[in-house]
Short mmCIF file of C-alpha atoms in Angstrom, two decimals:
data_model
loop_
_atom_site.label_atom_id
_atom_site.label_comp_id
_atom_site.label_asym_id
_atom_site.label_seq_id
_atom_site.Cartn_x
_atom_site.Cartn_y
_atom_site.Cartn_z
CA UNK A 1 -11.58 17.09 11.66
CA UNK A 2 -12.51 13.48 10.85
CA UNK A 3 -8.14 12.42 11.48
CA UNK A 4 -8.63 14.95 14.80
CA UNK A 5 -11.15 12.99 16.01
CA UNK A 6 -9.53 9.34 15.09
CA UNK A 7 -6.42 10.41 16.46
CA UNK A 8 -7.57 11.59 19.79
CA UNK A 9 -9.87 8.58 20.55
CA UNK A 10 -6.87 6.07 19.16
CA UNK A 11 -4.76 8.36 21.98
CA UNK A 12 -7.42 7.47 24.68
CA UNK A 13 -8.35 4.26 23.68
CA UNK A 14 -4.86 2.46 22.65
CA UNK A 15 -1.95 4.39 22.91
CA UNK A 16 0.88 2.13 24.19
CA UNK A 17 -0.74 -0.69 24.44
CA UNK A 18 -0.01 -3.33 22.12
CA UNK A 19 -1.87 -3.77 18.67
CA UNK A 20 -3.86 -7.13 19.21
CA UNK A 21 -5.22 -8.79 16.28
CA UNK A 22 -4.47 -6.14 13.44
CA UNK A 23 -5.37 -6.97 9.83
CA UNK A 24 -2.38 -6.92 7.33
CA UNK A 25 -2.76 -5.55 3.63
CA UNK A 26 -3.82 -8.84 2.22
CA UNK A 27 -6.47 -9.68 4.90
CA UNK A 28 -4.83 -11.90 7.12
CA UNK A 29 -5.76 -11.89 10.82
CA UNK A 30 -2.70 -11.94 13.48
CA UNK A 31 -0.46 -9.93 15.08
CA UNK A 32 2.08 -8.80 12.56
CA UNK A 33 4.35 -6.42 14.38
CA UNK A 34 5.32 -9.00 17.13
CA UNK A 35 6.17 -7.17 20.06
CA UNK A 36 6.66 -3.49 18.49
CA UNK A 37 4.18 -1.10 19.64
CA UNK A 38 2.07 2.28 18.48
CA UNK A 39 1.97 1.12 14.71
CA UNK A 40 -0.85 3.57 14.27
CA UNK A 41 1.28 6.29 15.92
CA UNK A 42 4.22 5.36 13.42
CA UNK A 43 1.58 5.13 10.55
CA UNK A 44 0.28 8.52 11.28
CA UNK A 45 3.07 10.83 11.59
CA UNK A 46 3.16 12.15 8.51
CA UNK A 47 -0.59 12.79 7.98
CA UNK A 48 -0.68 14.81 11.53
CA UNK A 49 2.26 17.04 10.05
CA UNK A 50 0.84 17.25 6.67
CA UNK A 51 -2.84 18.19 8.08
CA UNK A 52 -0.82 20.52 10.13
CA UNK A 53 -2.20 19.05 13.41
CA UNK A 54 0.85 20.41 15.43
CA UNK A 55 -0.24 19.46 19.11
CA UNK A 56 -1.24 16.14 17.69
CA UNK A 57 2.34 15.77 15.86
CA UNK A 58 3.97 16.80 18.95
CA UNK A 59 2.49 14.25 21.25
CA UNK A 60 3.24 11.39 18.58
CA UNK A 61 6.54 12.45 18.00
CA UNK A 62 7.47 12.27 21.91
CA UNK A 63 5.78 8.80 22.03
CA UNK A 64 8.15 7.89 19.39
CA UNK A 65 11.24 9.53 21.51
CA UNK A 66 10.41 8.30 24.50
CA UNK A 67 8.31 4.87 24.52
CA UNK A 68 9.07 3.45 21.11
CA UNK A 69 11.21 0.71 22.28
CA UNK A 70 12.93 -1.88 19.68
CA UNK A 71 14.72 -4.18 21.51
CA UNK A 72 11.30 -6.61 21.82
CA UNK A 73 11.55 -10.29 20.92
CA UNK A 74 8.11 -11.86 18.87
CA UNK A 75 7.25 -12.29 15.22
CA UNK A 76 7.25 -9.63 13.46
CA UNK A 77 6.28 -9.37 9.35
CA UNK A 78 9.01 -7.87 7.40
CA UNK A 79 6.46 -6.73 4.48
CA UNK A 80 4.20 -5.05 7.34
CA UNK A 81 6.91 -3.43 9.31
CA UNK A 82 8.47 -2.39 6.23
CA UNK A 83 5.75 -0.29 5.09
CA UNK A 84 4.10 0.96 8.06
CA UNK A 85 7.06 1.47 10.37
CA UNK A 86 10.04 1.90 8.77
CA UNK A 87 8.01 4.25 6.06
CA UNK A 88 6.43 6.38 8.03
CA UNK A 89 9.41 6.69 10.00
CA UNK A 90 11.57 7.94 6.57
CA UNK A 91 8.40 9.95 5.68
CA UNK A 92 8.57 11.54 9.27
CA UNK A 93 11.87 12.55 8.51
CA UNK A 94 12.17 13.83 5.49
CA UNK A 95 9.32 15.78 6.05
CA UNK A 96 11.00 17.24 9.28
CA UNK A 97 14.13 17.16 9.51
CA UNK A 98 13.92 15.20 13.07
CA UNK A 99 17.00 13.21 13.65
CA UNK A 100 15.25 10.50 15.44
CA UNK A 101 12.66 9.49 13.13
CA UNK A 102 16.22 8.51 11.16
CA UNK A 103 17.93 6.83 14.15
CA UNK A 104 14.96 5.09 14.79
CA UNK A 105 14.27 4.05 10.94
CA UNK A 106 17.85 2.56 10.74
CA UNK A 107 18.01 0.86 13.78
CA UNK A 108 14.84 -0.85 12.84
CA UNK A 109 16.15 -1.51 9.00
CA UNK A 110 18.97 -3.81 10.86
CA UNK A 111 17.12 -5.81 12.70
CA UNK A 112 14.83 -7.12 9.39
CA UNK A 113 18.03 -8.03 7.80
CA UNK A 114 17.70 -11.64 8.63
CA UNK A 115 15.21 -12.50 6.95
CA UNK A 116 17.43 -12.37 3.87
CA UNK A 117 19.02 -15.72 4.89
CA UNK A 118 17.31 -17.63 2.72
CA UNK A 119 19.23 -20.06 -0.47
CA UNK A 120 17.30 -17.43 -3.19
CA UNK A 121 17.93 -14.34 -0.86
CA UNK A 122 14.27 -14.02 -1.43
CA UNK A 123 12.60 -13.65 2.57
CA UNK A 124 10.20 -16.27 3.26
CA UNK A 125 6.79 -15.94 2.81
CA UNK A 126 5.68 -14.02 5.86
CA UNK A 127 9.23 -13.38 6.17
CA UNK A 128 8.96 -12.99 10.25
CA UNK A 129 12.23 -12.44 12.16
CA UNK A 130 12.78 -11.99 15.68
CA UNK A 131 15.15 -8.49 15.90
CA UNK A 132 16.39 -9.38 19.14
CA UNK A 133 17.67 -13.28 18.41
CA UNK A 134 18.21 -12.45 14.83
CA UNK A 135 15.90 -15.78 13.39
CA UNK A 136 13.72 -15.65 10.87
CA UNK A 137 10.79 -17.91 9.40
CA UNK A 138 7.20 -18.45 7.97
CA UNK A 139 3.67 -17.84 8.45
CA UNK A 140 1.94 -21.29 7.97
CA UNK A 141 -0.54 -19.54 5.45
CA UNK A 142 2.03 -18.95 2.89
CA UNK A 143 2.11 -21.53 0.02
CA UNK A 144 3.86 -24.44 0.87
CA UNK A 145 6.55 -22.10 2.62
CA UNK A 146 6.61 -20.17 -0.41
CA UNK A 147 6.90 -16.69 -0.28
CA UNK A 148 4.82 -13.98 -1.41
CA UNK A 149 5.28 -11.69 -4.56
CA UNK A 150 3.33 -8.62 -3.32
CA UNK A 151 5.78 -8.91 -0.11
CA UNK A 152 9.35 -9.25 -1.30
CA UNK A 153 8.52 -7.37 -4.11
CA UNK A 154 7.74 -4.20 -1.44
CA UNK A 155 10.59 -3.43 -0.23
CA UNK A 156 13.02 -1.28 -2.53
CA UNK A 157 11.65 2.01 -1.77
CA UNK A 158 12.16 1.61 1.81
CA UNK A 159 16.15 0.04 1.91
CA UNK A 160 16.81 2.51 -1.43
CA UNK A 161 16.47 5.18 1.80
CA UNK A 162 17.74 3.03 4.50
CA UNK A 163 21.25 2.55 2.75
CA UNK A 164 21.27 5.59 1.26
CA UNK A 165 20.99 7.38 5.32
CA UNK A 166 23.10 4.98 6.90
CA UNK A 167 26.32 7.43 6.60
CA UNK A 168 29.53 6.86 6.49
CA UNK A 169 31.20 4.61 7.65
CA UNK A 170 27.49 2.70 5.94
CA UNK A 171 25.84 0.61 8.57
CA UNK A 172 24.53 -2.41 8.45
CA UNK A 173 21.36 -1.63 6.48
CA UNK A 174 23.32 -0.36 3.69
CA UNK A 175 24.49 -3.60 3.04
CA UNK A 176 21.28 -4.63 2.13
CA UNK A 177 20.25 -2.64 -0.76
CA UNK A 178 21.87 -5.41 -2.95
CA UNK A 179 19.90 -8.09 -1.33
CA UNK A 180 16.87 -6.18 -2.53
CA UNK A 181 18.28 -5.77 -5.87
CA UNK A 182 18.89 -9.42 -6.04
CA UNK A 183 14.80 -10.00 -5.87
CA UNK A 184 14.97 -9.04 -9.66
CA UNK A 185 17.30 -10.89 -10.24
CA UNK A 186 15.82 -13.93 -9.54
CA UNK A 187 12.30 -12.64 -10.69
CA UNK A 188 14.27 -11.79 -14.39
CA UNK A 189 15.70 -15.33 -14.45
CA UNK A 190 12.58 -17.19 -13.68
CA UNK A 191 10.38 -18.17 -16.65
CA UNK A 192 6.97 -15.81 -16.35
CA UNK A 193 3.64 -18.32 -17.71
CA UNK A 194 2.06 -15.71 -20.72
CA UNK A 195 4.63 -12.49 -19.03
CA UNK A 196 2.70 -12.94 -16.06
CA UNK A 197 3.82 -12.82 -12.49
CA UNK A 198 2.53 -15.77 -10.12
CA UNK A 199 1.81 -14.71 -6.63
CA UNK A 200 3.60 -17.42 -4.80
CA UNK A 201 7.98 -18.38 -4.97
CA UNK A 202 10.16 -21.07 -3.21
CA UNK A 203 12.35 -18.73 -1.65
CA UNK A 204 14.64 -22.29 -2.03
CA UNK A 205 14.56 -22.76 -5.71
CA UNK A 206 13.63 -19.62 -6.69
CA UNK A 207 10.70 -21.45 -8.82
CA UNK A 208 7.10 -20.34 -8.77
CA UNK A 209 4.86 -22.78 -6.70
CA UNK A 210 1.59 -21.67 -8.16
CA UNK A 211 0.47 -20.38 -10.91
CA UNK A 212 -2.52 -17.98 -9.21
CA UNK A 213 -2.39 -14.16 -10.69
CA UNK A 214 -3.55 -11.36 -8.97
CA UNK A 215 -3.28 -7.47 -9.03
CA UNK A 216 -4.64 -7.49 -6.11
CA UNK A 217 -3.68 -9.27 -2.33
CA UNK A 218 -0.60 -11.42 -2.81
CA UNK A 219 0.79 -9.39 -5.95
CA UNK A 220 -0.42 -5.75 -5.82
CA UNK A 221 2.24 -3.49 -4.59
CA UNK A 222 4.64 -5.66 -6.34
CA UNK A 223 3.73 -3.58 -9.63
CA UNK A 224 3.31 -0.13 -7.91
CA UNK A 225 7.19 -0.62 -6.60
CA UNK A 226 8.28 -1.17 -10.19
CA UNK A 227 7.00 2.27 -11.69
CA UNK A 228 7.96 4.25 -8.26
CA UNK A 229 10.97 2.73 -8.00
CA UNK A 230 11.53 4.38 -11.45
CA UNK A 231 10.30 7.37 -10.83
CA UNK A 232 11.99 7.73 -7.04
CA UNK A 233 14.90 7.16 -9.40
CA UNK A 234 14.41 10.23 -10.92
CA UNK A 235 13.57 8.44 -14.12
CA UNK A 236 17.41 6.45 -14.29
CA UNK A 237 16.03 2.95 -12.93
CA UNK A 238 15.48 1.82 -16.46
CA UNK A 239 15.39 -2.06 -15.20
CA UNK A 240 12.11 -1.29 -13.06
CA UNK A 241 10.89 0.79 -15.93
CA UNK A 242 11.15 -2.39 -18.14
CA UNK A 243 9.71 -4.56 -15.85
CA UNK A 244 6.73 -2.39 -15.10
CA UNK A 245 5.74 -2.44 -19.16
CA UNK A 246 6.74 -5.82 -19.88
CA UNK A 247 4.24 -6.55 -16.85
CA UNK A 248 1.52 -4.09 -17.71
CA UNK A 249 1.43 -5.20 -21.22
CA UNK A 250 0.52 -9.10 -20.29
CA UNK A 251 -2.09 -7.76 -17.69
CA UNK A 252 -3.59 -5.90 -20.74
CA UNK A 253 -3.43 -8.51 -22.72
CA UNK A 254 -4.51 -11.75 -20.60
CA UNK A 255 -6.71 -9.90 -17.53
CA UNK A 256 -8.25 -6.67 -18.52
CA UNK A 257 -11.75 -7.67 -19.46
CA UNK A 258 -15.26 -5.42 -19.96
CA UNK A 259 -18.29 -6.72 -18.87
CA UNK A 260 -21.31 -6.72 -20.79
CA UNK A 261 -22.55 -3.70 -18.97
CA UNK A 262 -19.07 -1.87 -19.96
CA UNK A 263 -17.50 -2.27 -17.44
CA UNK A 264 -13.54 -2.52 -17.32
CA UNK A 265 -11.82 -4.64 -14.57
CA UNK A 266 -8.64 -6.49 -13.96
CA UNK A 267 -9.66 -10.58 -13.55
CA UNK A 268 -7.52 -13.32 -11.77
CA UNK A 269 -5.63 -15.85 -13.56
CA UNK A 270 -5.31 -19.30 -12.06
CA UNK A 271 -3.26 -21.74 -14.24
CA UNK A 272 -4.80 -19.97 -17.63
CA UNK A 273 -8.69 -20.09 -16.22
CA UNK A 274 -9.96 -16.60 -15.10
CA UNK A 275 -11.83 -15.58 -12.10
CA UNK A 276 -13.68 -12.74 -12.97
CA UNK A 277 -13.18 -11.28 -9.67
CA UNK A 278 -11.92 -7.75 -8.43
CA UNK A 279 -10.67 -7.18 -5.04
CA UNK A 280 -11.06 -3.80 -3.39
CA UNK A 281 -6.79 -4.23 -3.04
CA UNK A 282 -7.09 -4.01 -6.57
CA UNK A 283 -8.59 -0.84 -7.25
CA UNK A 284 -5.04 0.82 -6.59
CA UNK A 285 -4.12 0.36 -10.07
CA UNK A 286 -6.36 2.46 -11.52
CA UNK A 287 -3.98 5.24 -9.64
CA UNK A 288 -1.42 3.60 -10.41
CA UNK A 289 -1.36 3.21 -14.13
CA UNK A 290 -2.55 6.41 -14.68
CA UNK A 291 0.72 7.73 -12.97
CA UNK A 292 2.81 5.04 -15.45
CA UNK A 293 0.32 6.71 -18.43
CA UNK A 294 2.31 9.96 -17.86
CA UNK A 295 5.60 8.23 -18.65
CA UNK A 296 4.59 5.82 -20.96
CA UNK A 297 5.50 5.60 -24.89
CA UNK A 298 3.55 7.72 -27.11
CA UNK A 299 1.53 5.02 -28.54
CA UNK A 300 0.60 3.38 -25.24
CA UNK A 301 -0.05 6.82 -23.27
CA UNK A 302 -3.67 7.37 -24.37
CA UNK A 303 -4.90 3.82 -23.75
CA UNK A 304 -3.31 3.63 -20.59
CA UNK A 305 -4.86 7.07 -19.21
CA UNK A 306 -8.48 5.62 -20.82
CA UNK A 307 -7.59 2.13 -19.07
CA UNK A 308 -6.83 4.06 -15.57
CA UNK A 309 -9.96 5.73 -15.65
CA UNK A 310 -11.86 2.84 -16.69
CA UNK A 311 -10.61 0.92 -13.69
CA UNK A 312 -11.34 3.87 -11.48
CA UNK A 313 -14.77 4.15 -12.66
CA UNK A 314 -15.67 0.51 -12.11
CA UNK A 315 -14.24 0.88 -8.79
CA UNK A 316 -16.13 3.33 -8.01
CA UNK A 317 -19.30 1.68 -9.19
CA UNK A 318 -18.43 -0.66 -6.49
CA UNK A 319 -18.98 1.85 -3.83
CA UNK A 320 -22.50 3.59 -5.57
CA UNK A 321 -24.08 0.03 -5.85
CA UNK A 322 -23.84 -0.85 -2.08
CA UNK A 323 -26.54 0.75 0.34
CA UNK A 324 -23.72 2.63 2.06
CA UNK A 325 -22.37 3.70 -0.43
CA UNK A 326 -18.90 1.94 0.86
CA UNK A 327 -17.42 -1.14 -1.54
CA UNK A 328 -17.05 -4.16 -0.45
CA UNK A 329 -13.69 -6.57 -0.15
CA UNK A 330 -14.22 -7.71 -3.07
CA UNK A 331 -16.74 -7.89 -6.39
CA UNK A 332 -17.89 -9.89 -9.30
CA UNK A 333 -18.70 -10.14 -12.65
CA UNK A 334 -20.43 -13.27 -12.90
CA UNK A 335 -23.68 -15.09 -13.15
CA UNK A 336 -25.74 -11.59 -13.91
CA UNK A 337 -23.91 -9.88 -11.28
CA UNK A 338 -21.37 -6.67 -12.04
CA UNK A 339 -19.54 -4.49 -9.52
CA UNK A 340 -21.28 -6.21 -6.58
CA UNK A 341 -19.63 -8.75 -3.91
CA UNK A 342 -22.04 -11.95 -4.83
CA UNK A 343 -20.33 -13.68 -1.56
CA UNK A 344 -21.07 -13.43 2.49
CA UNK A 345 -17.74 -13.77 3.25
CA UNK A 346 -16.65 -10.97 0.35
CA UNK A 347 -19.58 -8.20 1.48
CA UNK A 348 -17.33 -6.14 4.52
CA UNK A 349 -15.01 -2.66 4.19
CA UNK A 350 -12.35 -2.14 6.48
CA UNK A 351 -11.69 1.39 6.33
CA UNK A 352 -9.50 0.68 2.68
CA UNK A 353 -7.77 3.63 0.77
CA UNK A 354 -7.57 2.41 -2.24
CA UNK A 355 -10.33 3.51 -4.28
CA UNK A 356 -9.54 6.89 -3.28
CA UNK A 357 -5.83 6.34 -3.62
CA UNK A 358 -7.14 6.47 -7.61
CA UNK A 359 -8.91 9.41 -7.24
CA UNK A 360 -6.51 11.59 -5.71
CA UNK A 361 -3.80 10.12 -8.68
CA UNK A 362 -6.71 10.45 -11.18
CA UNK A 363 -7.71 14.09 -9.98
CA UNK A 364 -3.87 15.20 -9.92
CA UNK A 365 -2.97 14.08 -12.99
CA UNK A 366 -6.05 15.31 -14.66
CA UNK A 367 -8.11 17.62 -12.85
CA UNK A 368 -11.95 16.31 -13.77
CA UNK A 369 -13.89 17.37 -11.33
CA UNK A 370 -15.82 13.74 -10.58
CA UNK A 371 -12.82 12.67 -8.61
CA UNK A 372 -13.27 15.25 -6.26
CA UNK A 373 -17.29 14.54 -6.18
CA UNK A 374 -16.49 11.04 -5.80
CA UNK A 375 -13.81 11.52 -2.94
CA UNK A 376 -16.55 13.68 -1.23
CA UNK A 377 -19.36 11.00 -1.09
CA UNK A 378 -16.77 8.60 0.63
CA UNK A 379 -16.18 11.32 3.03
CA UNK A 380 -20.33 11.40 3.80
CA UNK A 381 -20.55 7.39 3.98
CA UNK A 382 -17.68 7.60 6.05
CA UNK A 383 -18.97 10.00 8.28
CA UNK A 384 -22.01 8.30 8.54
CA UNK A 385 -21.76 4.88 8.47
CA UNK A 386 -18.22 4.44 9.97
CA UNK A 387 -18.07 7.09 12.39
CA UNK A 388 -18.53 5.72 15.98
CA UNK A 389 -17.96 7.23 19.79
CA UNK A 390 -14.38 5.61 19.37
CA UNK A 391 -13.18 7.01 16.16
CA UNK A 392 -14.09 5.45 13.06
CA UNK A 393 -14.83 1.45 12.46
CA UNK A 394 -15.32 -1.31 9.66
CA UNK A 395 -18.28 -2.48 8.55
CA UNK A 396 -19.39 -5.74 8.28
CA UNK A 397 -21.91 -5.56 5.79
CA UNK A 398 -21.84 -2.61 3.02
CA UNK A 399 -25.15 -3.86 1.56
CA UNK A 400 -26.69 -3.29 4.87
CA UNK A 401 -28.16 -0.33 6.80
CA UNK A 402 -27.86 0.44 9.77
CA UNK A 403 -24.11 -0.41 9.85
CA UNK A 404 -22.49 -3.46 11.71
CA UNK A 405 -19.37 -2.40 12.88
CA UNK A 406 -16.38 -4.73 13.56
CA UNK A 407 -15.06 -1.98 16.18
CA UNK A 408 -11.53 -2.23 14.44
CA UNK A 409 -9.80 1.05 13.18
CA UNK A 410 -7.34 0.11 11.31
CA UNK A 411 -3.87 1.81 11.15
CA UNK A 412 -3.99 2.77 7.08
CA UNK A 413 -7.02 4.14 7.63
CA UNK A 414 -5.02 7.35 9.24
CA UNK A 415 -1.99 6.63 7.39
CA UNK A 416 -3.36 6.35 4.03
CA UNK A 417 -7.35 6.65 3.60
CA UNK A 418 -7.38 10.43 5.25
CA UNK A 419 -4.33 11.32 3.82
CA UNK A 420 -5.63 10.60 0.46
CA UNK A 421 -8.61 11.98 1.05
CA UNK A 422 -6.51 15.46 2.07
CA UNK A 423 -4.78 15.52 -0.48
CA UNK A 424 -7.50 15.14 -2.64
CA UNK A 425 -8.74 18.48 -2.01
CA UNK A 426 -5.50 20.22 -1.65
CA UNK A 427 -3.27 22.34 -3.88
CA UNK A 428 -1.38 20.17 -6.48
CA UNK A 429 1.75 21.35 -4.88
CA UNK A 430 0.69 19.94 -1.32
CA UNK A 431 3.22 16.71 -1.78
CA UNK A 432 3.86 17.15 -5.32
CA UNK A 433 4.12 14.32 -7.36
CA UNK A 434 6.93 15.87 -9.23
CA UNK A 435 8.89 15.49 -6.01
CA UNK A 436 7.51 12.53 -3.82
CA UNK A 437 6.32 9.21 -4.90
CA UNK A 438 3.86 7.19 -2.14
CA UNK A 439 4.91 3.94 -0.75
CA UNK A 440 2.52 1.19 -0.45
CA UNK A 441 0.89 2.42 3.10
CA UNK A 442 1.15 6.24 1.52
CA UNK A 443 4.09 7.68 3.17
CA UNK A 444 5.94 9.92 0.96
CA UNK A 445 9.28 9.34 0.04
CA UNK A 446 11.50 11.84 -2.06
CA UNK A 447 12.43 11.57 -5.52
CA UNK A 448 15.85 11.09 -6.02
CA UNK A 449 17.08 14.55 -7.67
CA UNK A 450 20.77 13.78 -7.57
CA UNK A 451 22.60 10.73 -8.37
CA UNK A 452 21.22 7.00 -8.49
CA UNK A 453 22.63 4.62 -7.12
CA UNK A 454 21.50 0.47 -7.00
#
């Protein structure tokens, strides 16, 4: 009911006009998808099937046929377009069998591939190109020009599909896949400070340009791609495998703190000083390590499922210490304060999946009934807090009632929020994680059954 009712206000509201003022994964405000159009229609494809919404499907699937036109000029981010577009586009098809979510996928795979012209191969942070002229460049609020490790390090789910669709005779996009592949290779030759992966690279030098850690905005999905890319591997990409421990085992080591309440979180490192800050980004991993847990060696397996939780729980103390009952951007664990955002700017919630991201992983992969309970209270805040004559909006202000809304409904809300929330509550088998893994915006992409190729 609650994607019903977002879907048919976005329809009256905003379909086909153009997105204004969208913000990204990592908080940024701007236009991201230059002049594409329907990003929420792209982004919620696969929930509408999945929720079996068939009229709804119907009507975004003939948007897609007959208005979703690529040949636009403006700046467009490859990260963003990656994720929402081009994998809910795969998702769409796989799930369907619909040649044009393909044709449409592909097309749009070959017009990103500039933004691989770089000296490294690594795309520029921002990494915006143009598909009808074919340039590329920066946003000015990357590093120095540097580029950012959360955003070419999201991409190998995505062209693994793209090259491996392209046919025969391959297409253009299938000459990609080995400038993905190349990101690890300059990631493996670069010296890591402690194991640890800095947020920010000279796509020039292939050097990092700071040392600032995070698990959260600006490095997140970076990690998730590493044990999914495994796993979409059907367990035979042992390289990610080994970068995804070598990784997990210096966040153990030099960010996973407890508070003096007890409570477990994941810190930022800047140049070997922590910031004992948690961003509501970062709450993914709780999800995300428990999945890794299930595949991990037998003496790390146990820790890593008690670490997952952990996480999950302080998340989730995030969202039970706020009067809504929503958590905020991001929370602290300083100066007397624990799970609670201690700054103005720090205190809003966007409509963001991932705390119950972890509980759907948690409940899967475990089947303790609190992740269920706690999915269900986000369902009542949501309902009444976010839930507006339009659909469903921010809030400013989590530790205030009544709500302040910032009359934004963000794509991933549909995309990813609901659909976790689903699949919370459905059979195991609905999407199976035997058979799927998630991208980063929670389209489902096949496991690879057969051969692996990279």
């Amino acid at each position: 009911q609650m994607m019903k009712f977002a879907w048919d206000n976005y329809k009256q509201y905003a379909l086909g006009k153009n997105e204004l003022r969208p913000l990204t994964r990592n908080g940024h405000i701007g236009n991201m998808f230059g002049g594409l159009r329907g990003a929420t229609v792209i982004d919620a494809l696969d929930t509408l099937y999945i929720m079996e919404l068939e009229e709804e499907f119907q009507e975004a699937k003939q948007w897609v046929e007959k208005s979703f036109d690529l040949n636009v000029n403006g700046e467009a981010s490859l990260f963003e377009v990656n994720i929402r577009y081009i994998g809910g586009l795969l998702a769409a098809y796989y799930l369907t069998g619909e040649e044009v979510f393909k044709s449409k996928a592909l097309e749009l795979g070959e017009k990103l591939l500039p933004a691989f012209n770089t000296p490294t191969g690594i795309p520029r942070g921002g990494s915006l190109c143009s598909p009808c002229s074919g340039m590329s460049w920066s946003w000015g609020w990357a590093s120095a020009g540097s580029s950012i490790l959360a955003e070419f390090g999201t991409l190998h789910l995505e062209f693994l599909h793209l090259s491996q669709l392209s046919g025969n005779p391959p297409s253009r996009v299938s000459v990609s896949l080995p400038q993905v592949m190349n990101i690890r290779r300059v990631l493996n030759r670069v010296e890591k400070p402690q194991g640890l992966y800095p947020n920010f690279l000279s796509p020039v030098t292939g050097s990092w340009v700071q040392h600032h850690v995070s698990i959260g905005g600006l490095g997140d999905s970076f990690y998730e791609y590493l044990i999914k890319s495994w796993l979409m591997s059907d367990k035979k990409d042992s390289e990610a495998k080994k970068m995804y421990d070598d990784a997990l085992e210096a966040i153990e080591k030099h960010l996973v703190k407890k508070s003096a309440g007890g409570l477990t979180y994941i810190a930022e490192w800047r140049g070997g000083i922590l910031d004992h800050k948690m961003g509501h980004l970062a709450c993914f991993s709780g999800g995300m390590i428990a999945l890794g847990a299930e595949h991990a060696a037998q003496e790390r397996r146990q820790r890593h499922r008690e670490l997952a939780a952990e996480i999950t729980s302080t998340c989730h103390e995030s969202y039970t210490r706020s009067d809504t009952k929503l958590g905020p951007e991001a929370f602290r664990f300083d100066a007397g304060s624990e799970a609670t955002a201690t700054r103005l700017s720090e205190r809003y919630y966007i409509l963001r999946p991932e705390v119950v991201e972890s509980y759907m992983y948690l409940w899967r992969l475990t089947h303790q009934p609190k992740y269920r309970h706690w999915g269900w209270e986000v369902v009542q805040a949501l309902e009444k807090h976010c839930r507006v004559e339009a659909g469903f909006s921010g809030i400013r202000d989590v530790y205030s009632t009544p709500a302040m809304h910032d009359n934004m409904q963000q794509s991933f809300f549909l995309a990813e929020t609901l659909k976790y929330l689903y699949l919370l509550f459905c059979e195991d088998d609905v999407l199976s994680l035997e058979d799927w893994v998630f991208n980063t915006e929670a389209h489902p992409l096949p496991i690879n059954h057969t051969d692996f190729k990279a």
